[in-house]
mmCIF file of C-alpha atoms and ligand atoms in Angstrom:
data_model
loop_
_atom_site.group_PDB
_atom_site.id
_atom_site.type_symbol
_atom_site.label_atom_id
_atom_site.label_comp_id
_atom_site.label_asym_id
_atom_site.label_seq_id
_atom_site.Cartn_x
_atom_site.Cartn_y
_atom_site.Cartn_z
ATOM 1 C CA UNK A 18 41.783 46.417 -15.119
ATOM 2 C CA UNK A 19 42.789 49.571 -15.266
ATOM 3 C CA UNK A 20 46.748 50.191 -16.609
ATOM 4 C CA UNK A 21 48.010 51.430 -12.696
ATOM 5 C CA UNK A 22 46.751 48.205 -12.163
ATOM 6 C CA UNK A 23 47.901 46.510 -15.043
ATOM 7 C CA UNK A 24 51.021 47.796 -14.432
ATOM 8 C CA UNK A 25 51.718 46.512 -10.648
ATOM 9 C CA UNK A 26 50.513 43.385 -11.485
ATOM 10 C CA UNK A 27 53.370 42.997 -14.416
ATOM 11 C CA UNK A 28 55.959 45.282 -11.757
ATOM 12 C CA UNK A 29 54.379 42.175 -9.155
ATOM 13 C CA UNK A 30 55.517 39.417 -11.849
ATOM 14 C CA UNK A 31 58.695 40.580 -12.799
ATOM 15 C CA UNK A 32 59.730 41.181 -9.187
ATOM 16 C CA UNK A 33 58.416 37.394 -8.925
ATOM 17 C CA UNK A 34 60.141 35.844 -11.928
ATOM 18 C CA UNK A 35 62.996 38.205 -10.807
ATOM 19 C CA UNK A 36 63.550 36.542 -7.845
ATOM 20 C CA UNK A 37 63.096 33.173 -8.406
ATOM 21 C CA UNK A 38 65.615 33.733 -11.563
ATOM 22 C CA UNK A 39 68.202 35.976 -10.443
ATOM 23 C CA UNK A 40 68.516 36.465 -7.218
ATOM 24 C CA UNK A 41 68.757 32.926 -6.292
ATOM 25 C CA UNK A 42 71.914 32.873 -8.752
ATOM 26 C CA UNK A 43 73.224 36.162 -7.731
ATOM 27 C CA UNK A 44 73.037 35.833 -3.998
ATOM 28 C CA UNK A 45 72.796 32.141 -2.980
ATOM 29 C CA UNK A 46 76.523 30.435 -2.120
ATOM 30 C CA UNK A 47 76.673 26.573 -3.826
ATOM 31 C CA UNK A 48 74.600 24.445 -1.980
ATOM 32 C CA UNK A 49 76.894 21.628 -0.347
ATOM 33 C CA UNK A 50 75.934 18.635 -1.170
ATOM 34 C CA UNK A 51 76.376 16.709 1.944
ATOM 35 C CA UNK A 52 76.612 18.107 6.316
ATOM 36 C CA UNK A 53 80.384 16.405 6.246
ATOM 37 C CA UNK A 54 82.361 17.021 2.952
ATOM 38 C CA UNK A 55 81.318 17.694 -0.401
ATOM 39 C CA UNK A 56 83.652 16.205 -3.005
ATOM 40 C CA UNK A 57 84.325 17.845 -6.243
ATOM 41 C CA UNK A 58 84.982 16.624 -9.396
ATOM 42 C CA UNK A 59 86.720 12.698 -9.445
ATOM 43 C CA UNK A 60 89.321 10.687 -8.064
ATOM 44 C CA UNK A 61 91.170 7.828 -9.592
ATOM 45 C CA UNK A 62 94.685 6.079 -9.300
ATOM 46 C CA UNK A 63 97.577 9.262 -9.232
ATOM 47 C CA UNK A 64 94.987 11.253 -7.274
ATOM 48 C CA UNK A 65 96.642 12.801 -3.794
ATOM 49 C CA UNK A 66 95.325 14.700 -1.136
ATOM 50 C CA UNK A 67 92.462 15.258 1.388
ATOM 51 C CA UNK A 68 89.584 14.373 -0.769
ATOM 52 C CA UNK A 69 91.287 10.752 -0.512
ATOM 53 C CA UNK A 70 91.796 10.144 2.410
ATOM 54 C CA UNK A 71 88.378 10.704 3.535
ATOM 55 C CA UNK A 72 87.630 8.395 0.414
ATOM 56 C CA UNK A 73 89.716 5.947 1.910
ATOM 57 C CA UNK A 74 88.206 6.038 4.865
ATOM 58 C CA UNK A 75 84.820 4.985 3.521
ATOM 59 C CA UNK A 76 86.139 2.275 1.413
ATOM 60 C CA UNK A 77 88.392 0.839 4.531
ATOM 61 C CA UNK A 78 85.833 -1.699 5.037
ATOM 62 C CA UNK A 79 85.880 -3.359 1.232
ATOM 63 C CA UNK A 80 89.208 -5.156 1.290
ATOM 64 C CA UNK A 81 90.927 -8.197 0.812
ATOM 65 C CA UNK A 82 90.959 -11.251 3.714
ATOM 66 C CA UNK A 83 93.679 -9.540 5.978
ATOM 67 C CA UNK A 84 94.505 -6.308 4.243
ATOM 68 C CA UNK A 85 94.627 -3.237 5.741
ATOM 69 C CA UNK A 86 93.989 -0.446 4.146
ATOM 70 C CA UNK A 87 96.592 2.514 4.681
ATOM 71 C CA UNK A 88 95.165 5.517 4.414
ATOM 72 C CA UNK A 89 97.707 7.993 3.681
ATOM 73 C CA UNK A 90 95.707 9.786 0.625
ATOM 74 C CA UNK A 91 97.656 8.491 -1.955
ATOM 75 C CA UNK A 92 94.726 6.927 -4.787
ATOM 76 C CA UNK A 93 96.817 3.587 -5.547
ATOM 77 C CA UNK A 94 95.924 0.475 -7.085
ATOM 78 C CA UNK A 95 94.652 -0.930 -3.318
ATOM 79 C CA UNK A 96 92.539 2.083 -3.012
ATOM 80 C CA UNK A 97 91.150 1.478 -6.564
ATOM 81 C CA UNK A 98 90.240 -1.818 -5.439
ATOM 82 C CA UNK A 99 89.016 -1.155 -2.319
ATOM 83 C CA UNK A 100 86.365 1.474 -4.312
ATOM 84 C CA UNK A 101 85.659 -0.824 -7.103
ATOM 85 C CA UNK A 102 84.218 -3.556 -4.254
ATOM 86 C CA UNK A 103 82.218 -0.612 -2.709
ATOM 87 C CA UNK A 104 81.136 -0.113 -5.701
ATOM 88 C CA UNK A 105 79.620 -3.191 -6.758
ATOM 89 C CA UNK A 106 78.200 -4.040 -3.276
ATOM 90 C CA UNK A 107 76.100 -1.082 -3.613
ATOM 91 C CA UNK A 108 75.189 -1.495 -7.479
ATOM 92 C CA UNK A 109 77.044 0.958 -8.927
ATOM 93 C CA UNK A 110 79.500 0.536 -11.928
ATOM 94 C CA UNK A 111 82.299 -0.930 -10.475
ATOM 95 C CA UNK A 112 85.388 0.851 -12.625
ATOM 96 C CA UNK A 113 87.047 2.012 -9.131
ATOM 97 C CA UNK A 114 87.239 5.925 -10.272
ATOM 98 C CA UNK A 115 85.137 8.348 -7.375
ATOM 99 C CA UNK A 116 82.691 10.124 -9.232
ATOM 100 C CA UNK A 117 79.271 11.692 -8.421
ATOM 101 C CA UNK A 118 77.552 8.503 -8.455
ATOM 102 C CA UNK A 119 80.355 6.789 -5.736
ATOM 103 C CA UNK A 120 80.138 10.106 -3.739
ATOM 104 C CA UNK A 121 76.293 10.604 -3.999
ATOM 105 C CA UNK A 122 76.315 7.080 -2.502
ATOM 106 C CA UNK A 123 78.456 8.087 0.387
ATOM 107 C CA UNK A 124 76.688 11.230 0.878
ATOM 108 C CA UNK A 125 73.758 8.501 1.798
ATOM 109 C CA UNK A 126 75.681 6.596 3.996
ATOM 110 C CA UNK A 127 76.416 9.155 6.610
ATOM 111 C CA UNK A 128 75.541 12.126 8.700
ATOM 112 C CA UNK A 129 76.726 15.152 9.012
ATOM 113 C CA UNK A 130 79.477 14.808 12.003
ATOM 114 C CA UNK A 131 80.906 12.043 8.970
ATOM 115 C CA UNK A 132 79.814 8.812 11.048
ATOM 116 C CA UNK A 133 78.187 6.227 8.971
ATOM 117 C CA UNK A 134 74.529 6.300 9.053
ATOM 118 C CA UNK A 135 73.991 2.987 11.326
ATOM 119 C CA UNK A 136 76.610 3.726 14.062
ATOM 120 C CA UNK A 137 77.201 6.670 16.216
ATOM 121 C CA UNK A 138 79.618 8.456 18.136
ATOM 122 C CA UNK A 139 77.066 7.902 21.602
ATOM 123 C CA UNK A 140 77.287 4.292 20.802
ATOM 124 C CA UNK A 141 80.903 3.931 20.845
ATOM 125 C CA UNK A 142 81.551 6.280 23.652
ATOM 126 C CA UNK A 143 79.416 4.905 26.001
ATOM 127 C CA UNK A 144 82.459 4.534 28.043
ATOM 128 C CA UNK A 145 81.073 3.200 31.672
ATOM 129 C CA UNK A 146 78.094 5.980 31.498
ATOM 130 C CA UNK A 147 81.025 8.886 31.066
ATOM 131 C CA UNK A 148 80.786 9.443 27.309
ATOM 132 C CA UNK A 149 83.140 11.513 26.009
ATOM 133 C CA UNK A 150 86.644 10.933 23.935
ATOM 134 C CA UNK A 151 89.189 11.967 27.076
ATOM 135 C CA UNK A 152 91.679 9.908 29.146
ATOM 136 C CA UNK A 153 92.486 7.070 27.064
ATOM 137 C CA UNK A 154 96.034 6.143 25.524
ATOM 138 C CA UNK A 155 96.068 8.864 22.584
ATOM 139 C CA UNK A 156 94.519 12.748 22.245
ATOM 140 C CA UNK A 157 90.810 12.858 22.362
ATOM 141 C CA UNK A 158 91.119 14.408 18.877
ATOM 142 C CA UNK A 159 92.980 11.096 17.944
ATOM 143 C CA UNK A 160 90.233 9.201 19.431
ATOM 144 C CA UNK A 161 87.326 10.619 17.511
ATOM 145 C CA UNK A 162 89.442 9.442 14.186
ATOM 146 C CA UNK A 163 90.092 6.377 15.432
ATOM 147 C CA UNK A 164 86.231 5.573 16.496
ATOM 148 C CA UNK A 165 85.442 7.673 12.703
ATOM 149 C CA UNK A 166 87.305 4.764 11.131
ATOM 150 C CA UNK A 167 86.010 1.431 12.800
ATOM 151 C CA UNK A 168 82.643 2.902 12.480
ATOM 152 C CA UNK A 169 83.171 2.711 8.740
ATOM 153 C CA UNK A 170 84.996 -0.325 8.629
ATOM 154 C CA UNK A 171 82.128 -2.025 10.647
ATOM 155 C CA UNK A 172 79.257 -0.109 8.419
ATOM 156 C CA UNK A 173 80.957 -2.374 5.646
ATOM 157 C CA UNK A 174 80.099 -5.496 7.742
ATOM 158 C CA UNK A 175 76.935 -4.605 8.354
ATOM 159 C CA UNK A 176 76.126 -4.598 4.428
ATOM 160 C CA UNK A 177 77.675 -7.782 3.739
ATOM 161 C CA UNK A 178 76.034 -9.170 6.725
ATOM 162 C CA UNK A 179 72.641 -8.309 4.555
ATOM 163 C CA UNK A 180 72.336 -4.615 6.317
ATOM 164 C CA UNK A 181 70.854 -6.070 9.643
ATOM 165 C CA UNK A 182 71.715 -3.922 12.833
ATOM 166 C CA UNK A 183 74.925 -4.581 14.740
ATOM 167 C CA UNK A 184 75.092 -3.689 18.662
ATOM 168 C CA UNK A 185 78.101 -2.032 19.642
ATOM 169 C CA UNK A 186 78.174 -2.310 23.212
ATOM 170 C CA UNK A 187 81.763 -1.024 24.095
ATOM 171 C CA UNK A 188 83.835 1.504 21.985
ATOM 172 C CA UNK A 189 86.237 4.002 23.379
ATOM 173 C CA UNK A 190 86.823 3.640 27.107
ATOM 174 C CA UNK A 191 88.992 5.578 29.351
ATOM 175 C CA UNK A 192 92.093 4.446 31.679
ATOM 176 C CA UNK A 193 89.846 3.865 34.989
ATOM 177 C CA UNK A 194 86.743 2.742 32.919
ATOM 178 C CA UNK A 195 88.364 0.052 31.281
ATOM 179 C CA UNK A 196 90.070 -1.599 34.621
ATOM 180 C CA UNK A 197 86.668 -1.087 36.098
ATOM 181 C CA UNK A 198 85.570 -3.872 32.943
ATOM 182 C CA UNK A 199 88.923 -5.592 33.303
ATOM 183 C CA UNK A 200 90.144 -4.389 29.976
ATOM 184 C CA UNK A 201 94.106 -5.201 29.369
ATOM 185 C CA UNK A 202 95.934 -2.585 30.427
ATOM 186 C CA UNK A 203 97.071 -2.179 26.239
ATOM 187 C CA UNK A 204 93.692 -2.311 25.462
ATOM 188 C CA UNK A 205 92.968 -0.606 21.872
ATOM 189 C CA UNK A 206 89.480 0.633 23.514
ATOM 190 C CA UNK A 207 91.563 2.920 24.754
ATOM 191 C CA UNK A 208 92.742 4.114 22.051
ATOM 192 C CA UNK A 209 89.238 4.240 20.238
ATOM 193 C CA UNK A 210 90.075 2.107 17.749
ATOM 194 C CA UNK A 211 88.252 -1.119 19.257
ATOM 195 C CA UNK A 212 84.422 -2.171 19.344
ATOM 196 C CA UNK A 213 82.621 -4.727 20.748
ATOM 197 C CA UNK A 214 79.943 -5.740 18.468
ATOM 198 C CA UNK A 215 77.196 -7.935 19.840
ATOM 199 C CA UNK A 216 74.362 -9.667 17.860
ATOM 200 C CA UNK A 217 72.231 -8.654 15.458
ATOM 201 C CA UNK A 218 74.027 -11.235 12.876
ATOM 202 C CA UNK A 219 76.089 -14.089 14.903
ATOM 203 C CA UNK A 220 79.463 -13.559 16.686
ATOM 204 C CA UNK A 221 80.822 -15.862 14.273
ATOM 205 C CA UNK A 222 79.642 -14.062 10.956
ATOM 206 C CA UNK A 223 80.594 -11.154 12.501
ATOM 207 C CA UNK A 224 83.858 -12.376 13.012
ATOM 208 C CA UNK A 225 84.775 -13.906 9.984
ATOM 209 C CA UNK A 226 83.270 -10.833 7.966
ATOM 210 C CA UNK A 227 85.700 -8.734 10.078
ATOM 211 C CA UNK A 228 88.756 -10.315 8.441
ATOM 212 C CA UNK A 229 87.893 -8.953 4.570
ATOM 213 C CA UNK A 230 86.947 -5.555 6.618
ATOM 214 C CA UNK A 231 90.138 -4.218 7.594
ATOM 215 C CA UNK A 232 90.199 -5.319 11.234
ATOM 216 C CA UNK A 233 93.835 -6.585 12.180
ATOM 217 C CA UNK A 234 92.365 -7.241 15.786
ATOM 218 C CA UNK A 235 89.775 -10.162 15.691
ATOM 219 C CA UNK A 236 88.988 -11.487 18.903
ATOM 220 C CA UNK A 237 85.350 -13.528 19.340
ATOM 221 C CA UNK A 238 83.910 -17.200 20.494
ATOM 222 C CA UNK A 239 86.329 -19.055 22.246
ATOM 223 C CA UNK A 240 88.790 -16.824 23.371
ATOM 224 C CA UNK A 241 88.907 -15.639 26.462
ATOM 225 C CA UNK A 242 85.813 -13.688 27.791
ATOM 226 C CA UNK A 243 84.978 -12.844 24.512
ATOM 227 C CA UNK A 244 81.942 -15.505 23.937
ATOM 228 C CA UNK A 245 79.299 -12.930 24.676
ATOM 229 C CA UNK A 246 80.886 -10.201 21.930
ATOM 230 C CA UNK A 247 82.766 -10.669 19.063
ATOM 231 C CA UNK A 248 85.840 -7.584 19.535
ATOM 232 C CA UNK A 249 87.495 -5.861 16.291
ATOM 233 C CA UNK A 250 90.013 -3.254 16.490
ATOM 234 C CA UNK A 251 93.099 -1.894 14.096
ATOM 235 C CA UNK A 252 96.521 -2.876 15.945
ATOM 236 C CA UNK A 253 99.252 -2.701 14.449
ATOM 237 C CA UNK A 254 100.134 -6.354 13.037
ATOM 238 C CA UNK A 255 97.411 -9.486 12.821
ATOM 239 C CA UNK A 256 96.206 -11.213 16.004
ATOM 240 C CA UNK A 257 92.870 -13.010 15.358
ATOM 241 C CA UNK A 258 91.228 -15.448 17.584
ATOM 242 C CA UNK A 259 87.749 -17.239 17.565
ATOM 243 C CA UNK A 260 88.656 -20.873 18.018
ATOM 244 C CA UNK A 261 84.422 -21.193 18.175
ATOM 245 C CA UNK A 262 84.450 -19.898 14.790
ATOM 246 C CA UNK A 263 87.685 -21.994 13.382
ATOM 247 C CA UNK A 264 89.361 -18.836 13.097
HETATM 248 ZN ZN1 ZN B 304 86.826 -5.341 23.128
#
């Protein structure tokens, strides 16, 4: 080898080891860790602020029989709770403080427009073949949150139901779409904050797993029209009926 050639081939390495050492480092922006929100650092009881709320969001799902979570991004003692159940349904150590292990978890658990992995905005806006988030009682804007947050409250149901695949087979639903079902004319479809879950796991599981998930709306076997679906929205104050189900 002569030395021109000796020395291209070291010029040819350190440009190599050059670029996989510094420019990388020098030029690359952190790499989020997730498509919806990367959180930094940890939350615990006393934290405030964005990062928990959409922790509280995630968690909705993992309360007591008839609580609803309010999630107004305050980290209180009901939000510490709420994460310490996620975290022992999904085998991590349950101490109720958000840290990388809780968040890499999440980060698992949906996709990148923030719905959990198993549900879908499509799903819940089927909305009589129309799709779409307009012409209900609130803001389309309001709508997608609302739909954002039963999707996660039912994504907790579907783990304690033993992770098997829940139908949703009305969400959202506009003003003429839901008199064309015959949908009350206060129906919280239209306010996106209703779904219709069908089987996969029984009404009646389905049902009574919606009371420790956050639902305040619980309508299912035995109620009126409602023995082909088991229905689950947010309202504000209880009404739950399934006589089927002795609820
Ligand atoms: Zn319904």
């Amino acid at each position: 080898m002569s030395s021109t050639r000796l020395s291209r081939v070291l010029l040819a390495l350190f440009v190599g080891v050059a670029a996989l050492v510094v420019v990388p480092i020098a030029t690359a922006p952190v790499a989020a860790a997730d498509g919806c929100y990367t959180w930094s650092g940890t939350l615990r009881q006393g934290s405030s602020g964005d990062a928990v709320t959409r922790l509280q969001i995630r968690v909705a799902g993992w309360v007591t029989s008839g609580e609803v979570l309010t999630i107004d991004g305050q980290f209180g003692p009901r939000t510490a709770a709420a994460v310490q159940r996620f975290q022992a349904a999904y085998g991590l150590a349950a101490d109720g403080i958000a840290g990388p292990q809780t968040f890499g978890r999440i980060y698992e658990l949906q996709d990148d427009d923030c719905t959990p992995i198993h549900f879908s905005f499509a799903e819940a806006t089927q909305n009589c073949g129309r799709g779409g988030f307009s012409g209900g009682a609130v803001s389309a804007a309001q709508v997608r949150e609302n739909l954002l947050r039963a999707m996660w409250k039912a994504e907790a149901i579907r783990h304690k139901l033993g992770d098997r695949p829940i139908g949703v087979s009305s969400g959202f639903r506009d003003t003429s779409c839901n008199a064309s079902v015959g949908g009350a004319s206060n129906s919280r479809h239209l306010y996106g904050d209703a779904l219709d879950f069908v089987p996969g796991p029984s009404l009646c599981d389905l049902a009574r797993t919606a009371r420790t998930s956050g639902f305040s709306g619980i309508f299912g076997p035995g109620y009126p029209g409602h023995n082909d679906h088991t229905h689950v929205d947010s309202r504000g104050g209880r009404s739950w009926s399934a006589p089927s189900c002795g609820i």
